[in-house]
C-alpha atoms as a PDB file:
ATOM      1  CA  MET A   1      76.486  42.696-149.765  1.00  0.00           C
ATOM      2  CA  ARG A   2      74.892  39.357-149.375  1.00  0.00           C
ATOM      3  CA  ILE A   3      75.755  36.371-147.503  1.00  0.00           C
ATOM      4  CA  GLY A   4      76.953  34.559-150.635  1.00  0.00           C
ATOM      5  CA  GLU A   5      79.293  37.425-151.721  1.00  0.00           C
ATOM      6  CA  LEU A   6      80.456  37.950-147.969  1.00  0.00           C
ATOM      7  CA  ALA A   7      81.272  33.975-147.763  1.00  0.00           C
ATOM      8  CA  GLU A   8      83.032  34.323-151.048  1.00  0.00           C
ATOM      9  CA  ARG A   9      85.183  37.245-150.275  1.00  0.00           C
ATOM     10  CA  ALA A  10      86.068  35.937-146.709  1.00  0.00           C
ATOM     11  CA  GLY A  11      86.988  32.519-148.066  1.00  0.00           C
ATOM     12  CA  THR A  12      84.569  30.686-146.259  1.00  0.00           C
ATOM     13  CA  THR A  13      80.946  29.208-146.537  1.00  0.00           C
ATOM     14  CA  THR A  14      77.410  30.593-145.966  1.00  0.00           C
ATOM     15  CA  ARG A  15      76.785  27.802-143.355  1.00  0.00           C
ATOM     16  CA  THR A  16      79.909  28.981-141.524  1.00  0.00           C
ATOM     17  CA  LEU A  17      78.360  32.479-141.423  1.00  0.00           C
ATOM     18  CA  ARG A  18      75.146  31.415-140.317  1.00  0.00           C
ATOM     19  CA  TYR A  19      76.886  29.558-137.535  1.00  0.00           C
ATOM     20  CA  TYR A  20      79.081  32.617-136.551  1.00  0.00           C
ATOM     21  CA  GLU A  21      75.721  34.397-136.475  1.00  0.00           C
ATOM     22  CA  SER A  22      74.034  31.959-134.168  1.00  0.00           C
ATOM     23  CA  ARG A  23      77.109  32.155-131.781  1.00  0.00           C
ATOM     24  CA  GLY A  24      76.633  36.029-131.803  1.00  0.00           C
ATOM     25  CA  LEU A  25      79.921  36.602-133.424  1.00  0.00           C
ATOM     26  CA  LEU A  26      78.359  37.918-136.590  1.00  0.00           C
ATOM     27  CA  THR A  27      75.326  40.260-136.871  1.00  0.00           C
ATOM     28  CA  ALA A  28      73.328  40.349-140.085  1.00  0.00           C
ATOM     29  CA  ARG A  29      71.235  43.300-141.077  1.00  0.00           C
ATOM     30  CA  ARG A  30      68.112  42.405-143.066  1.00  0.00           C
ATOM     31  CA  THR A  31      67.081  44.098-146.282  1.00  0.00           C
ATOM     32  CA  GLU A  32      63.426  45.088-146.795  1.00  0.00           C
ATOM     33  CA  GLN A  33      63.116  41.761-148.814  1.00  0.00           C
ATOM     34  CA  GLY A  34      64.421  39.941-145.561  1.00  0.00           C
ATOM     35  CA  TYR A  35      68.044  39.156-147.082  1.00  0.00           C
ATOM     36  CA  ARG A  36      70.984  39.187-144.723  1.00  0.00           C
ATOM     37  CA  SER A  37      72.889  42.204-145.488  1.00  0.00           C
ATOM     38  CA  TYR A  38      76.739  42.741-144.484  1.00  0.00           C
ATOM     39  CA  ASP A  39      79.509  45.323-145.035  1.00  0.00           C
ATOM     40  CA  GLU A  40      83.198  45.837-145.106  1.00  0.00           C
ATOM     41  CA  ASP A  41      83.350  45.873-141.342  1.00  0.00           C
ATOM     42  CA  ASP A  42      81.777  42.629-141.264  1.00  0.00           C
ATOM     43  CA  LEU A  43      84.334  41.169-143.696  1.00  0.00           C
ATOM     44  CA  ARG A  44      87.078  42.599-141.535  1.00  0.00           C
ATOM     45  CA  LEU A  45      85.636  41.037-138.570  1.00  0.00           C
ATOM     46  CA  LEU A  46      85.627  37.623-140.312  1.00  0.00           C
ATOM     47  CA  GLN A  47      89.245  38.038-141.533  1.00  0.00           C
ATOM     48  CA  GLN A  48      90.042  38.641-137.870  1.00  0.00           C
ATOM     49  CA  ILE A  49      88.257  35.545-136.821  1.00  0.00           C
ATOM     50  CA  ARG A  50      89.923  33.465-139.559  1.00  0.00           C
ATOM     51  CA  THR A  51      93.456  34.829-138.846  1.00  0.00           C
ATOM     52  CA  LEU A  52      92.879  33.875-135.016  1.00  0.00           C
ATOM     53  CA  GLN A  53      91.707  30.364-136.032  1.00  0.00           C
ATOM     54  CA  ASP A  54      94.741  29.900-138.486  1.00  0.00           C
ATOM     55  CA  PHE A  55      96.977  30.631-135.087  1.00  0.00           C
ATOM     56  CA  GLY A  56      95.130  28.011-133.400  1.00  0.00           C
ATOM     57  CA  PHE A  57      92.503  30.035-131.474  1.00  0.00           C
ATOM     58  CA  GLU A  58      89.171  28.277-130.647  1.00  0.00           C
ATOM     59  CA  LEU A  59      86.205  30.161-132.180  1.00  0.00           C
ATOM     60  CA  GLU A  60      85.174  31.107-128.560  1.00  0.00           C
ATOM     61  CA  GLU A  61      88.497  32.775-127.990  1.00  0.00           C
ATOM     62  CA  THR A  62      87.908  35.077-130.871  1.00  0.00           C
ATOM     63  CA  ARG A  63      85.147  36.800-129.114  1.00  0.00           C
ATOM     64  CA  PRO A  64      87.042  39.493-127.240  1.00  0.00           C
ATOM     65  CA  PHE A  65      88.661  40.399-130.670  1.00  0.00           C
ATOM     66  CA  VAL A  66      85.276  40.514-132.256  1.00  0.00           C
ATOM     67  CA  ASP A  67      84.006  42.826-129.405  1.00  0.00           C
ATOM     68  CA  CYS A  68      87.017  44.927-129.731  1.00  0.00           C
ATOM     69  CA  LEU A  69      86.670  45.428-133.236  1.00  0.00           C
ATOM     70  CA  ARG A  70      83.075  46.412-132.711  1.00  0.00           C
ATOM     71  CA  ALA A  71      84.136  48.937-130.065  1.00  0.00           C
ATOM     72  CA  GLY A  72      86.141  50.830-132.687  1.00  0.00           C
ATOM     73  CA  HIS A  73      89.594  49.331-132.184  1.00  0.00           C
ATOM     74  CA  PRO A  74      90.897  49.114-135.885  1.00  0.00           C
ATOM     75  CA  ALA A  75      93.069  45.884-134.982  1.00  0.00           C
ATOM     76  CA  GLY A  76      90.449  44.137-132.614  1.00  0.00           C
ATOM     77  CA  ASP A  77      93.410  43.373-130.375  1.00  0.00           C
ATOM     78  CA  ALA A  78      93.854  46.665-128.276  1.00  0.00           C
ATOM     79  CA  CYS A  79      91.383  45.808-125.628  1.00  0.00           C
ATOM     80  CA  PRO A  80      92.231  44.227-122.159  1.00  0.00           C
ATOM     81  CA  ALA A  81      90.063  41.057-122.948  1.00  0.00           C
ATOM     82  CA  SER A  82      92.056  40.440-126.106  1.00  0.00           C
ATOM     83  CA  ILE A  83      95.276  40.934-124.578  1.00  0.00           C
ATOM     84  CA  ALA A  84      94.336  38.418-121.795  1.00  0.00           C
ATOM     85  CA  VAL A  85      93.540  35.696-124.467  1.00  0.00           C
ATOM     86  CA  TYR A  86      96.859  36.570-126.138  1.00  0.00           C
ATOM     87  CA  ARG A  87      98.743  36.058-122.841  1.00  0.00           C
ATOM     88  CA  ARG A  88      96.902  32.720-122.311  1.00  0.00           C
ATOM     89  CA  LYS A  89      97.585  31.569-125.817  1.00  0.00           C
ATOM     90  CA  VAL A  90     101.169  32.353-125.393  1.00  0.00           C
ATOM     91  CA  ALA A  91     101.373  30.401-122.036  1.00  0.00           C
ATOM     92  CA  GLU A  92      99.583  27.577-123.903  1.00  0.00           C
ATOM     93  CA  LEU A  93     102.223  27.721-126.750  1.00  0.00           C
ATOM     94  CA  ASP A  94     105.224  28.019-124.344  1.00  0.00           C
ATOM     95  CA  GLY A  95     103.756  24.638-122.543  1.00  0.00           C
ATOM     96  CA  LEU A  96     103.473  22.855-125.923  1.00  0.00           C
ATOM     97  CA  ILE A  97     107.033  23.969-126.961  1.00  0.00           C
ATOM     98  CA  GLU A  98     108.441  22.686-123.641  1.00  0.00           C
ATOM     99  CA  GLN A  99     106.517  19.370-124.124  1.00  0.00           C
ATOM    100  CA  LEU A 100     107.915  18.893-127.753  1.00  0.00           C
ATOM    101  CA  GLN A 101     111.363  19.795-126.696  1.00  0.00           C
ATOM    102  CA  ALA A 102     111.278  17.075-124.070  1.00  0.00           C
ATOM    103  CA  VAL A 103     109.933  14.473-126.612  1.00  0.00           C
ATOM    104  CA  ARG A 104     112.623  15.595-129.097  1.00  0.00           C
ATOM    105  CA  ALA A 105     115.230  14.830-126.337  1.00  0.00           C
ATOM    106  CA  GLN A 106     114.042  11.279-125.700  1.00  0.00           C
ATOM    107  CA  VAL A 107     113.812  10.461-129.379  1.00  0.00           C
ATOM    108  CA  GLY A 108     117.322  12.002-129.947  1.00  0.00           C
ATOM    109  CA  ALA A 109     118.605   9.711-126.902  1.00  0.00           C
ATOM    110  CA  GLN A 110     116.942   6.658-128.154  1.00  0.00           C
ATOM    111  CA  LEU A 111     118.479   7.357-131.646  1.00  0.00           C
ATOM    112  CA  LEU A 112     121.997   7.753-130.209  1.00  0.00           C
ATOM    113  CA  ARG A 113     121.537   4.480-128.079  1.00  0.00           C
ATOM    114  CA  ALA A 114     120.213   2.494-131.093  1.00  0.00           C
ATOM    115  CA  GLU A 115     122.989   3.863-133.393  1.00  0.00           C
ATOM    116  CA  ALA A 116     125.618   2.782-130.785  1.00  0.00           C
ATOM    117  CA  GLU A 117     124.451  -0.710-130.855  1.00  0.00           C
ATOM    118  CA  LEU A 118     125.151  -1.280-134.340  1.00  0.00           C
ATOM    119  CA  PRO A 119     128.724  -2.612-134.985  1.00  0.00           C
ATOM    120  CA  HIS A 120     129.635  -0.514-137.772  1.00  0.00           C
ATOM    121  CA  GLY A 121     126.795   1.896-138.052  1.00  0.00           C
ATOM    122  CA  PRO A 122     123.569   1.329-139.961  1.00  0.00           C
ATOM    123  CA  GLU A 123     124.022  -0.807-143.266  1.00  0.00           C
ATOM    124  CA  PRO A 124     122.369   1.062-146.115  1.00  0.00           C
ATOM    125  CA  ARG A 125     119.379  -1.017-147.412  1.00  0.00           C
ATOM    126  CA  CYS A 126     117.042  -0.466-150.243  1.00  0.00           C
ATOM    127  CA  GLU A 127     113.706  -1.947-149.998  1.00  0.00           C
ATOM    128  CA  LEU A 128     113.673  -2.193-153.886  1.00  0.00           C
ATOM    129  CA  ASP A 129     116.711  -4.508-153.752  1.00  0.00           C
ATOM    130  CA  THR A 130     114.808  -6.914-151.476  1.00  0.00           C
ATOM    131  CA  VAL A 131     111.932  -7.039-153.645  1.00  0.00           C
ATOM    132  CA  THR A 132     114.283  -7.512-156.902  1.00  0.00           C
ATOM    133  CA  ASP A 133     116.137 -10.422-154.979  1.00  0.00           C
ATOM    134  CA  THR A 134     112.823 -12.531-154.113  1.00  0.00           C
ATOM    135  CA  GLU A 135     111.382 -12.122-157.421  1.00  0.00           C
ATOM    136  CA  GLY A 136     114.652 -13.355-159.239  1.00  0.00           C
END
């Protein structure tokens, strides 16, 4: 298939495919007329890259998975380098979760403190009532 068809089937642009090619993640074969030519393996490779990027992986972090697919591993993640990237990403996510939990605890404490300072709890207030009162 040509680059336009591959881009459409992969849900990306031809510009992105050319960029991946320039980064060595995608390899185009050339027809006799000089057109780029791709096959179903290239589509699988692109789907792997896009899935990983959807999970928050940087483009360069997808390289071990691409290499693993090219080596013949059907899922692209059963190679030591891919597993190492998974481990780094899990550790990164664990760190982010810890940070978010700490921020949540701080915001929750601030909320409790602010609510405790109110004499009878928060008064319901409608901004539309305020606008109506000032217009009349």
